XYZ file of C-alpha atoms in Angstrom:
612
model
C 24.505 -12.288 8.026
C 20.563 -12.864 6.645
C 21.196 -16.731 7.624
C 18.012 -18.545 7.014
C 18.262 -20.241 10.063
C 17.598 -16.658 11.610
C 14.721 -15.746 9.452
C 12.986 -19.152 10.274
C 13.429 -18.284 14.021
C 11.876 -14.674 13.506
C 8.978 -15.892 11.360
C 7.786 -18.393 14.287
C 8.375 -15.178 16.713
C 6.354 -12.932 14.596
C 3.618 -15.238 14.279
C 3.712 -15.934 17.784
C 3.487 -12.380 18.879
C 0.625 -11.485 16.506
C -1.182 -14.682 17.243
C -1.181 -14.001 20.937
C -1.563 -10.157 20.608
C -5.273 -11.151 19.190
C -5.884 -13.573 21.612
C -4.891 -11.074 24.600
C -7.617 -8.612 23.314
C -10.075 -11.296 23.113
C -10.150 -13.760 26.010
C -6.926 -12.169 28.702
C -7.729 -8.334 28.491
C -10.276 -6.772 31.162
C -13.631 -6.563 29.297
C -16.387 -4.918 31.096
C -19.135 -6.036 27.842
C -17.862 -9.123 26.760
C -17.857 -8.078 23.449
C -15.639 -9.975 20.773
C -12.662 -7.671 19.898
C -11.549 -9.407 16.980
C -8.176 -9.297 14.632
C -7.461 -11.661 11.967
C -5.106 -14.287 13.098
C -5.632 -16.459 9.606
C -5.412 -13.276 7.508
C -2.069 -12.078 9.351
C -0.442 -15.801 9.276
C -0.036 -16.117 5.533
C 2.130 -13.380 5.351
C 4.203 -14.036 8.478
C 6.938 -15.756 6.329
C 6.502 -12.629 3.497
C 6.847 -10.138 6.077
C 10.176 -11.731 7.692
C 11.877 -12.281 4.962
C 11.001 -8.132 3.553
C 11.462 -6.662 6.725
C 14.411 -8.580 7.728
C 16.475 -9.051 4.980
C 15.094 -7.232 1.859
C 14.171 -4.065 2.362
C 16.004 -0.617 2.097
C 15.723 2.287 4.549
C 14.023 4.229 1.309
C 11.889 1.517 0.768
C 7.941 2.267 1.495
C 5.538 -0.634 2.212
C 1.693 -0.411 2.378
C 0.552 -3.265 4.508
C -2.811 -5.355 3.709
C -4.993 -4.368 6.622
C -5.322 -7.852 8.180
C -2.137 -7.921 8.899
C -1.786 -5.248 11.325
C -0.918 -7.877 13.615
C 2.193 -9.134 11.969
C 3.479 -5.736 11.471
C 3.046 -4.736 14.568
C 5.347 -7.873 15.753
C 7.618 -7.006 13.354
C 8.029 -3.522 14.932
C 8.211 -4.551 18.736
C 11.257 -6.940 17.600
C 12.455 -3.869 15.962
C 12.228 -1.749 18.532
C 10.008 0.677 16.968
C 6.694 -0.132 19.036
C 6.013 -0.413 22.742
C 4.402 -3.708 24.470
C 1.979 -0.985 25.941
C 0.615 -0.318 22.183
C 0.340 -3.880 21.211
C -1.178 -5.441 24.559
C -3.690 -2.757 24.068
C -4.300 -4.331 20.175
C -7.291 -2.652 18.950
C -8.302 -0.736 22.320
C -8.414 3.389 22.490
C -4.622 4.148 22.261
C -3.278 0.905 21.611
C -2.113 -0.432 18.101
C -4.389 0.275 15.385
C -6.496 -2.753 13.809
C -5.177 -1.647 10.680
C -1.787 0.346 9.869
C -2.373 3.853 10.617
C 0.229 7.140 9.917
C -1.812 9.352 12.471
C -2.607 6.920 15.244
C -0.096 4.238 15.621
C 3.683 5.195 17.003
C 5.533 2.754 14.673
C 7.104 2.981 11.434
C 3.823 3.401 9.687
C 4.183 4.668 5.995
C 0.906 4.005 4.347
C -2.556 3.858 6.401
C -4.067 0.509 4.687
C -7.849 0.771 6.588
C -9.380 0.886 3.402
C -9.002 -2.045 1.605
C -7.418 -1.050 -1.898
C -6.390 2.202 -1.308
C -3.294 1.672 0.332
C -2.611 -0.747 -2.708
C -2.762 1.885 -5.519
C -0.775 4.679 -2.674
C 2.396 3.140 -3.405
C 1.434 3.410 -6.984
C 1.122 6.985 -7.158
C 4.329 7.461 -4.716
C 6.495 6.055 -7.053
C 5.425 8.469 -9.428
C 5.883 11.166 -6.824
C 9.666 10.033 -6.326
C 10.295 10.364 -10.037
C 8.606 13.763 -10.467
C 10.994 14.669 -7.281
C 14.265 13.387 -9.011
C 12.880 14.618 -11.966
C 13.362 18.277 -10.416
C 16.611 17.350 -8.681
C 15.079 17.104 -5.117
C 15.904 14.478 -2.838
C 18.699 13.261 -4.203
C 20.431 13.001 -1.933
C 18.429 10.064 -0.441
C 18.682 6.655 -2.841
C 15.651 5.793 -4.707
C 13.260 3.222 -2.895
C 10.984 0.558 -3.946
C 7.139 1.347 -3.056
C 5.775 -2.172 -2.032
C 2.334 -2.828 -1.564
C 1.061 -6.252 0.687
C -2.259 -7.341 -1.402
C -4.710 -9.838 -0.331
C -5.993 -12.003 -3.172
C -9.339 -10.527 -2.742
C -8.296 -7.210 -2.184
C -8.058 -6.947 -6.085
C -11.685 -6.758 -6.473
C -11.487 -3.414 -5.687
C -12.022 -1.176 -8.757
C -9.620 1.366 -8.001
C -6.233 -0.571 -8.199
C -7.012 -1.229 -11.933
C -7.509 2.201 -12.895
C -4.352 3.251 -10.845
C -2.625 0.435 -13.425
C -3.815 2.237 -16.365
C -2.211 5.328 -14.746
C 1.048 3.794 -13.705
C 1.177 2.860 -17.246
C 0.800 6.161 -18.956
C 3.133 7.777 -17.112
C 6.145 4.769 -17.292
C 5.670 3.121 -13.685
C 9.152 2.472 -11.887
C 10.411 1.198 -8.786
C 7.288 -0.348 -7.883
C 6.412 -4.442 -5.878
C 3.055 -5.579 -5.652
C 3.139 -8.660 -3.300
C -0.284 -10.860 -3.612
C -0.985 -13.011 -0.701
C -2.512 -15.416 -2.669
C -4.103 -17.541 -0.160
C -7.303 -18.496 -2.340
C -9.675 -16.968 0.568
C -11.773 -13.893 0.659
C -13.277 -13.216 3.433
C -16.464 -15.559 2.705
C -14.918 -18.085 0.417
C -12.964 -19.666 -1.466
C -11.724 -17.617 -4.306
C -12.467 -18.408 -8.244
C -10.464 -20.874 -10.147
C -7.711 -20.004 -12.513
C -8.191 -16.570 -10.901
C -4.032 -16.099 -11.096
C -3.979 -16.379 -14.629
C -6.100 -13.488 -14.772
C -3.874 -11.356 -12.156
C -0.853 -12.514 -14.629
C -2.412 -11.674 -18.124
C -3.341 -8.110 -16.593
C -0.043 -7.169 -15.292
C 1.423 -8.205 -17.982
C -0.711 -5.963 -20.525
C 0.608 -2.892 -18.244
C 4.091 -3.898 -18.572
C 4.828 -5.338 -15.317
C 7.170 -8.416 -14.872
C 4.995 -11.463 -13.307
C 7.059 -13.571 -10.653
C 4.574 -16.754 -9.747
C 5.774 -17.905 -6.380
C 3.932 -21.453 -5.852
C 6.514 -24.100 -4.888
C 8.614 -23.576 -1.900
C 12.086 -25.588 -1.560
C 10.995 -29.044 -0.394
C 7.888 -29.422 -2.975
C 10.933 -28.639 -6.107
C 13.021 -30.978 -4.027
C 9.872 -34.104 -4.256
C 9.654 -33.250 -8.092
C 12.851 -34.246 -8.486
C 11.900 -37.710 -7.227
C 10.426 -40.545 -9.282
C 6.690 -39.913 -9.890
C 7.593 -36.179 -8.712
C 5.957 -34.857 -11.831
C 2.696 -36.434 -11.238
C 2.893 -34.654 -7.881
C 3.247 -31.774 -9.526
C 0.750 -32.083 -12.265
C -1.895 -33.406 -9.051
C -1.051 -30.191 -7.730
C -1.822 -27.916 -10.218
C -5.267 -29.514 -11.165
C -6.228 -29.722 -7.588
C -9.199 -27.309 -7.006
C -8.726 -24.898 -4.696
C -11.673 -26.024 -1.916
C -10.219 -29.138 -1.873
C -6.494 -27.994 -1.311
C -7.569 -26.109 1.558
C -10.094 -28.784 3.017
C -7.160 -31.110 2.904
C -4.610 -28.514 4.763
C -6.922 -27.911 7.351
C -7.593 -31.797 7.862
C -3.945 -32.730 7.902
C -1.403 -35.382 6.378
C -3.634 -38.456 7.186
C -6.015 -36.967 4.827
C -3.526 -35.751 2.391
C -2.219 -39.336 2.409
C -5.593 -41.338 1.667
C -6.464 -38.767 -1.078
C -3.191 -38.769 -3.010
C -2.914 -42.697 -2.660
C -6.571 -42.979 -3.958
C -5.761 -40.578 -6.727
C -2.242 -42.081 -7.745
C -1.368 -44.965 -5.528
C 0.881 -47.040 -7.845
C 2.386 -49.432 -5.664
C 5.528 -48.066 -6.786
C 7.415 -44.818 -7.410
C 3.882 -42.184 -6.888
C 3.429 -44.964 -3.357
C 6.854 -44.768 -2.235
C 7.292 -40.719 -2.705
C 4.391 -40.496 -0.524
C 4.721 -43.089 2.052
C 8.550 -42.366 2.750
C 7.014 -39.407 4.291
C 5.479 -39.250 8.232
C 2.419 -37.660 7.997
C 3.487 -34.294 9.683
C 6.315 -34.594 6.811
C 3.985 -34.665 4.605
C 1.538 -32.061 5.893
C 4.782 -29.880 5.610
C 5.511 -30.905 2.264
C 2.504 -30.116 0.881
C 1.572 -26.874 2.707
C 5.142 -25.830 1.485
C 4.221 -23.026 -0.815
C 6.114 -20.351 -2.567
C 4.869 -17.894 -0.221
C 5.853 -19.809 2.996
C 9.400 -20.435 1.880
C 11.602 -18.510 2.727
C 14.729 -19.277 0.498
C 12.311 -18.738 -2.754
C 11.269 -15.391 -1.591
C 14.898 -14.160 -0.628
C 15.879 -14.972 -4.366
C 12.919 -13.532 -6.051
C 13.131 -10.740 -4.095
C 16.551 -10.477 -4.924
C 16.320 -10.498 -8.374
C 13.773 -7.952 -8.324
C 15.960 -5.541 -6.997
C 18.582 -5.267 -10.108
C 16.177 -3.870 -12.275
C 13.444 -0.841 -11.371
C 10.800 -2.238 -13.716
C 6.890 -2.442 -11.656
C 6.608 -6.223 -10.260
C 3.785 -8.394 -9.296
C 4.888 -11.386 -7.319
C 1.593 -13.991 -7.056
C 2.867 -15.557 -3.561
C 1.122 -18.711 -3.288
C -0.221 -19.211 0.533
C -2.159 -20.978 3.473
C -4.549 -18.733 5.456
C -4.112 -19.403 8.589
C -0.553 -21.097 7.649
C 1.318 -22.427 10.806
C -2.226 -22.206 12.717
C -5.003 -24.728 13.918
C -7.409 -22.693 11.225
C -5.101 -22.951 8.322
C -7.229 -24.017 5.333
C -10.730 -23.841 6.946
C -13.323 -21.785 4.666
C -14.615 -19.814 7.854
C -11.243 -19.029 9.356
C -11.340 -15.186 8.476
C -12.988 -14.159 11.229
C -11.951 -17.108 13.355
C -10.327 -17.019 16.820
C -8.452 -19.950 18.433
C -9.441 -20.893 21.338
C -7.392 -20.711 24.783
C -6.835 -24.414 24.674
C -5.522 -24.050 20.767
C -3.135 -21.210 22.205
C -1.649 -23.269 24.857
C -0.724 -26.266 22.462
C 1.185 -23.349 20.103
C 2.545 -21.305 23.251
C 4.015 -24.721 24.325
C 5.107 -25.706 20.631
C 6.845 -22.403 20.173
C 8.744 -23.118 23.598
C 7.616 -19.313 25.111
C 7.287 -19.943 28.631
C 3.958 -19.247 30.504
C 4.378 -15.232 31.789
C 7.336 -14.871 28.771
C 4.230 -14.492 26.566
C 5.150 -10.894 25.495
C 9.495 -11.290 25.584
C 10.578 -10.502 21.837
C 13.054 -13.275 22.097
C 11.622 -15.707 23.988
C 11.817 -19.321 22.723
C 14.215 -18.454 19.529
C 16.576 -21.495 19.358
C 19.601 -19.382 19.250
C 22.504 -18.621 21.848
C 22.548 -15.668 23.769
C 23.462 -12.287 22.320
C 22.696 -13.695 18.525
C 19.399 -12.336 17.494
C 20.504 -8.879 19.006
C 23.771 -8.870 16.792
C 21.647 -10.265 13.838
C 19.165 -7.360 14.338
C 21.545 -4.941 14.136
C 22.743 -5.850 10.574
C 18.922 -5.754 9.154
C 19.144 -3.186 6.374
C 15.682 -1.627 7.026
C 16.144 -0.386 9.876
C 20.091 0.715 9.372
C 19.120 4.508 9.441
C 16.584 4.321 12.094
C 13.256 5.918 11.660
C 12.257 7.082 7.759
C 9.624 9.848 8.569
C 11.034 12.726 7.068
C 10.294 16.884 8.245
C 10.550 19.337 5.182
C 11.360 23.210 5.909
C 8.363 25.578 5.160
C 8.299 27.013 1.774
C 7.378 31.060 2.417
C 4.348 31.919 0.565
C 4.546 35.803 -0.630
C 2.623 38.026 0.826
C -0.221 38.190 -1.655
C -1.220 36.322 -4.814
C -1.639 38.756 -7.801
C -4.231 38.055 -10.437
C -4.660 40.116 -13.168
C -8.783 41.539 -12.242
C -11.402 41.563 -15.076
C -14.443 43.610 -15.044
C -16.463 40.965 -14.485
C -15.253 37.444 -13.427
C -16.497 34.173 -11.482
C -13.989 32.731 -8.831
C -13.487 30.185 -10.808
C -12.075 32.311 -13.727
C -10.527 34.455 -10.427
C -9.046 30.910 -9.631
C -7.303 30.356 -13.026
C -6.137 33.954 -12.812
C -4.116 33.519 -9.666
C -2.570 29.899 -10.215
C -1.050 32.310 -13.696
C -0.116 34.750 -11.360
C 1.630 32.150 -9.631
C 2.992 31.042 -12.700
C 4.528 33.723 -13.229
C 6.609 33.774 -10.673
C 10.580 32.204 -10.140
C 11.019 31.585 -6.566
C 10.917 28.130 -4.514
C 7.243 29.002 -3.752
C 5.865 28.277 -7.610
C 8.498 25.894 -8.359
C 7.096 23.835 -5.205
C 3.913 23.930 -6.723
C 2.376 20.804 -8.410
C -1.396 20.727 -10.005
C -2.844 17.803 -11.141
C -6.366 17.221 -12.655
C -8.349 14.202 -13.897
C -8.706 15.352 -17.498
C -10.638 18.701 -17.024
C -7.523 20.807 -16.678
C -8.862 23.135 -19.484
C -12.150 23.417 -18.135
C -11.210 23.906 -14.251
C -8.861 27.256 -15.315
C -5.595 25.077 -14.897
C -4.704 26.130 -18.731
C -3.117 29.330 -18.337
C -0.545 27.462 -15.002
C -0.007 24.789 -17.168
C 1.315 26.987 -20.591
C 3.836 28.899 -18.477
C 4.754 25.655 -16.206
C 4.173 22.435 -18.168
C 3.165 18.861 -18.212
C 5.005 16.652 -16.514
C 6.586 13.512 -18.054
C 10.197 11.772 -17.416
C 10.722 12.264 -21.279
C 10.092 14.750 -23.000
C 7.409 15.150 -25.520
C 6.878 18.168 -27.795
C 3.869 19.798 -28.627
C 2.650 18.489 -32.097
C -0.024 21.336 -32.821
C 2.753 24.034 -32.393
C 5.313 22.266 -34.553
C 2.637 22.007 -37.304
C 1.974 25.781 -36.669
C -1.632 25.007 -35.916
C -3.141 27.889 -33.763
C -3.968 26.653 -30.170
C -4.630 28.698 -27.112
C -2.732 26.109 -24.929
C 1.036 25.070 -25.960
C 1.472 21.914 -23.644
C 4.700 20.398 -23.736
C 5.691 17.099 -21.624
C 9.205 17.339 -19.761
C 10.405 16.399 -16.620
C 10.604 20.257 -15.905
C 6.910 20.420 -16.005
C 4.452 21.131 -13.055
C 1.277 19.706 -13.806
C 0.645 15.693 -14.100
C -2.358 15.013 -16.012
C -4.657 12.205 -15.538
C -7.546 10.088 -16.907
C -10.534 11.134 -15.629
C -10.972 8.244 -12.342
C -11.343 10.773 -9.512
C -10.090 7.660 -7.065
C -6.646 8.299 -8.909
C -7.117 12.202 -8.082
C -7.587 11.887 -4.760
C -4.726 9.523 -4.547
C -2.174 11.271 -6.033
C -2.832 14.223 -4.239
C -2.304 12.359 -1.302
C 0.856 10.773 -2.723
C 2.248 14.737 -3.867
C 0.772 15.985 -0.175
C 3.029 13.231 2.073
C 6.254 13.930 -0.368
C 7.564 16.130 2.952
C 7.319 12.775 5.338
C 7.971 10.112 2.522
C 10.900 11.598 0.990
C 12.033 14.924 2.619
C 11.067 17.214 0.357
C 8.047 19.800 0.575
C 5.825 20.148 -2.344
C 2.496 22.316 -2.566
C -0.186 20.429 -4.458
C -3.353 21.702 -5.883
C -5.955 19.241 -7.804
C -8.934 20.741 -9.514
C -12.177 18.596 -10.384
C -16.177 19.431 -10.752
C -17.519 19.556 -7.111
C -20.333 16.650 -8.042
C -17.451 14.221 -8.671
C -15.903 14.802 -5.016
C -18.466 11.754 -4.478
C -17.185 9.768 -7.199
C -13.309 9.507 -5.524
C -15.406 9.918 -1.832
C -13.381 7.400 -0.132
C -10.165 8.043 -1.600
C -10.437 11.910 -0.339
C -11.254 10.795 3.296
C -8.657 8.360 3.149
C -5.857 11.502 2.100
C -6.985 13.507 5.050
C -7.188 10.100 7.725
C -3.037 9.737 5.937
C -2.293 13.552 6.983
C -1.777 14.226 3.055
C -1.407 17.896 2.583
C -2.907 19.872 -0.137
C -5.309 22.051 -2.108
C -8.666 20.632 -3.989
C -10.174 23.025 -6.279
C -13.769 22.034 -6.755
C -15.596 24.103 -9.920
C -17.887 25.565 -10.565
C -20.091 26.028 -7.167
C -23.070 24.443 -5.836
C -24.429 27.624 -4.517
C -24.291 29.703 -7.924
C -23.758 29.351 -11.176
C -20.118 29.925 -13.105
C -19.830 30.789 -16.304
C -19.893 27.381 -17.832
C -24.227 26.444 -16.532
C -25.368 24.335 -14.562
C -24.833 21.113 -16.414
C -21.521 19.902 -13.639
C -23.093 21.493 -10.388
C -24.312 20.150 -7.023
C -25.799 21.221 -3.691
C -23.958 18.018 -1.711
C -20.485 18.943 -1.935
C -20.942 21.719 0.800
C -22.195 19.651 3.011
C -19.316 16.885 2.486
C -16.745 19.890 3.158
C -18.008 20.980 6.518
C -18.928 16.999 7.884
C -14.986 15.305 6.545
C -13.015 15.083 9.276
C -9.118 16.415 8.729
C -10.310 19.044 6.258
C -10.909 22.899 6.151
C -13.850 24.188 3.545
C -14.646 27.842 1.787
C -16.589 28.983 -0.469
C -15.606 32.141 -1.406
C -18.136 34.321 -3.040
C -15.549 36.816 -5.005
C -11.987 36.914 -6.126
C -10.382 39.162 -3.862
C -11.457 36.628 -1.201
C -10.211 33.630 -3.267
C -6.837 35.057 -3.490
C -6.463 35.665 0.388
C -8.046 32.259 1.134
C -5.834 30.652 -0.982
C -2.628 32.176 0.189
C -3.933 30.971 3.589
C -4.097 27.316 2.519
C -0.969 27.830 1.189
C 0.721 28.430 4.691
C -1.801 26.031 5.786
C -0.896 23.294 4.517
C 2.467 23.409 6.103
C 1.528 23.150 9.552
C 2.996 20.769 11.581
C 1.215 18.127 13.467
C -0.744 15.424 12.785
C -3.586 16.196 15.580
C -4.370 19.954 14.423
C -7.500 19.275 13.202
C -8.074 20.791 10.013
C -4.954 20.130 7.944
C -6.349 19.969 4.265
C -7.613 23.118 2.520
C -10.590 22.378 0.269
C -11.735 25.423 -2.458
C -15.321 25.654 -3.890
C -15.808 28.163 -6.631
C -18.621 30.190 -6.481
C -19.618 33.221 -8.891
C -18.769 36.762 -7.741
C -17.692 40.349 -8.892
């Protein structure tokens, strides 16, 4: 029952909704400073037409998206037609206790999966949780739920940010699967216009990581006009345009699309004709008919995408601001319509003054239609998708074999082998992961008795060669431990990804990540973002910045401490000996598990210090 006809009438609601849920905040809401609220109404209308056709057709109930943070807005829509958010939350848009400027697990009440605030992050999350689902079936948990697709929402700018290309080198390495990146590729930033040619980059880089490239830049009626005499010299016009001028001419209209294609390739015949057998709001519509804003070309791609579980990049070519007066115009990021601009749409959209907030108000169908529609949208066809795990019981105490003399980061390695040891659901819950200094963090031991992780299996050259090694590492998809370069962003990530399995999937896992403490500051941001997503886990940081370990003082820092008492969502030791190591770390263990979101310190953070 996805009729298009349906989808077009839920693409003007949603960007009705999120246009006017803005323009509440700003100019209708009681304000007693005046001050500009904001929300990105340009930002949030180029992906109104993605969104719909995902959300409303597309998707899966195991399906995880991470939305691009500027459009809260349309998500938010998206869930109040849904009925997964209130019309409390989103006509308090951006105020203490409303709906969340950008898509938040811990503070909004709909069917957040991914917190997006910082731009990037939520981009490489989805990344790292597909990789999380395989190591799950990998083990023969959850499998009783179908495997999802982990789609990520991307602004065209948004992949300036260094850390989604060193989560694609990652994603690479370890065979990425099940995995959409959507780019909004509007040709904005927040300040400009972006680079030329800038998509042929984006292609040639997926592409060297494996992933299939789906270009989405003609919508329906533009491949109908090609068709046409002179169509090709549309076409060809259109790909040399530059990209200021494409959106200067959106944002002025079809007059001025008329006069410059005429003055460019007026023929007085077939080129003439194409053009001027089209009103000029026809031809506004033509030519603002992208990939990205048509809905029939996205259902397909989308489609196709789903009989295969190779890692896809569509480049979804789009109008900020699409459907909007600001559609086009260089400074519409930050951009507000005015009250006067929101009473020509309210009127176009047929929503009746005081109907502003009605979910169905205005939809040109009959009675009764969009409710029986709604109710066949896959997505939502097993209701909410935030999972509970049971608590995994932690034994009573962690043995370690003691040495006469030992740091706690020795003491460290000595109880994860103790652990190790062990066959119960406690240790085989266990997952450690380390950016390249497994060895040197005391991981080694864990890792012999429980493995590196990979979905095939990879033997140990050194040992078949009968070369003497003190660590025999085979890859399998029995192993424990997934190794990875040495970006700390990708640390932090994952162990977010492993410490949300509980919620994303259903199934509880217990991670622990190791690292120097000085590079905690290198993957900063990614490590505040895990605690702001309620990620569960451990962080071992080695050796200690208020004593020396064995190894010097060449990968120490007096910092670190401070970071662990001042991040928000996270509980800090350092212990000075091993006997306190082991009973701080079975605490974190049970930690970890708590339930609920507001208890305030929910991720257990080790420093090694030296001790007796």
């Amino acid at each position: 029952m996805n009729k298009p006809s349906h989808l077009r009438e839920i693409e003007k609601k949603v960007l009705w909704l999120s246009t006017w849920m803005i323009h509440n905040a700003n100019h209708l809401r009681s304000s007693e400073d005046g001050l500009k609220i904001g929300g990105h109404q340009a930002s949030s209308a180029s992906l109104a037409t993605i969104m719909t056709a995902l959300y409303f057709a597309v998707l899966r109930p195991a399906d995880r998206v991470a939305v691009k943070p500027h459009a809260s807005p349309i998500f938010h829509a998206i869930q109040y037609i849904l009925g997964n958010q209130t019309r409390e939350q989103i006509e308090a848009f951006r105020a203490y206790g409303g709906a969340q400027s950008y898509p938040s697990r811990t503070k909004d009440v709909d069917d957040v999966d991914f917190s997006t605030g910082s731009v990037g992050l939520g981009v490489a999350h989805t990344l790292f949780s597909s990789l999380v689902q395989d190591y799950l079936r990998a083990k023969e948990l959850a499998k009783d739920q179908p495997e999802g697709r982990m789609v990520a929402l991307i602004g065209d700018a948004e992949l300036d940010e260094g850390n989604i290309f060193e989560a694609l080198l990652e994603g690479w390495k370890h065979g990425l699967r099940n995995t959409w990146w959507v780019v909004d590729y509007n040709r904005q930033s927040l300040d400009a216009v972006v680079r030329e040619g800038l998509w042929e980059r984006f292609e040639t880089m997926f592409r060297n990581f494996g992933w299939e490239v789906v270009i989405l830049k003609y919508g329906s009626l533009l491949q109908e006009a090609f068709t046409e005499p002179a169509g090709e010299r549309l076409r060809d016009w259109i790909d040399r345009c530059p990209n200021q001028l494409y959106s200067a001419l959106t944002f002025q209209g079809g007059a001025a699309w008329r006069k410059r294609l005429l003055d460019d390739l007026g023929d007085q015949g077939p080129f003439s004709r194409l053009i001027n057998n089209r009103s000029d709001d026809e031809l506004a519509q033509l030519m603002t008919n992208l990939g990205g804003h048509d809905l029939p070309s996205l259902l397909e791609a989308f489609e196709a995408a789903r009989q295969h579980d190779r890692p896809v990049c569509f480049i979804a070519y789009t109008i900020k601001g699409f459907g909007l007066p600001l559609a086009g115009h260089k400074d519409n990021h930050a951009g507000l319509m005015t009250p006067a601009q929101v009473e020509i749409l309210r009127e176009r959209m047929a929503v009746r003054a005081g109907h502003e907030w009605e979910p169905f108000e205005g939809l040109g169908l009959r009675g009764g239609e969009i409710e029986a529609f709604l109710e066949t949208v896959p997505f939502v066809s097993k209701g909410r998708r935030r999972y509970s795990a049971p608590t995994v019981p932690v034994p009573p105490r962690l043995e370690f074999t003691a040495q006469g003399s030992m740091s706690t980061q020795q003491g460290f390695g000595l109880i994860m082998h103790g652990v190790g040891k062990l066959d119960d659901d406690f240790a085989k819950r266990v997952a450690t992961t380390s950016p390249d200094v497994t060895v040197s963090t005391n991981l080694g031991p864990w890792v012999n008795r429980r493995g590196l992780f990979a979905r095939q299996e990879v033997a140990d050259l050194f040992r078949s060669e009968r070369i003497p090694s003190t660590f025999n590492w085979d890859f399998s998809p029995k192993g424990q431990h997934l190794e990875l370069g040495i970006a700390e962003m990708n640390l932090f990530i994952m162990l977010s990804a492993l410490g949300l399995s509980h919620s994303i999937f259903g199934e509880r896992l217990l991670p622990v990540g190791t690292l120097y403490d000085p590079f905690i500051e290198r993957g900063l941001d990614a490590l505040n973002y895990a605690c702001y997503q309620d990620a569960r886990f451990i962080l071992a940081a080695t050796p200690s910045g208020v004593t020396l370990a064995p190894e010097g003082g060449a990968h120490q820092s007096i910092a670190t401490p401070l970071i662990g008492m001042a991040q928000d969502g996270l509980a800090s030791f350092e212990p000075a000996f091993v006997d306190e190591l082991a009973i701080i770390m079975r605490f974190a263990f049970e930690y970890i598990q708590r339930d609920g979101a507001k208890e305030p310190d929910e991720v257990s953070w080790l420093t090694d210090a030296a001790g007796g």
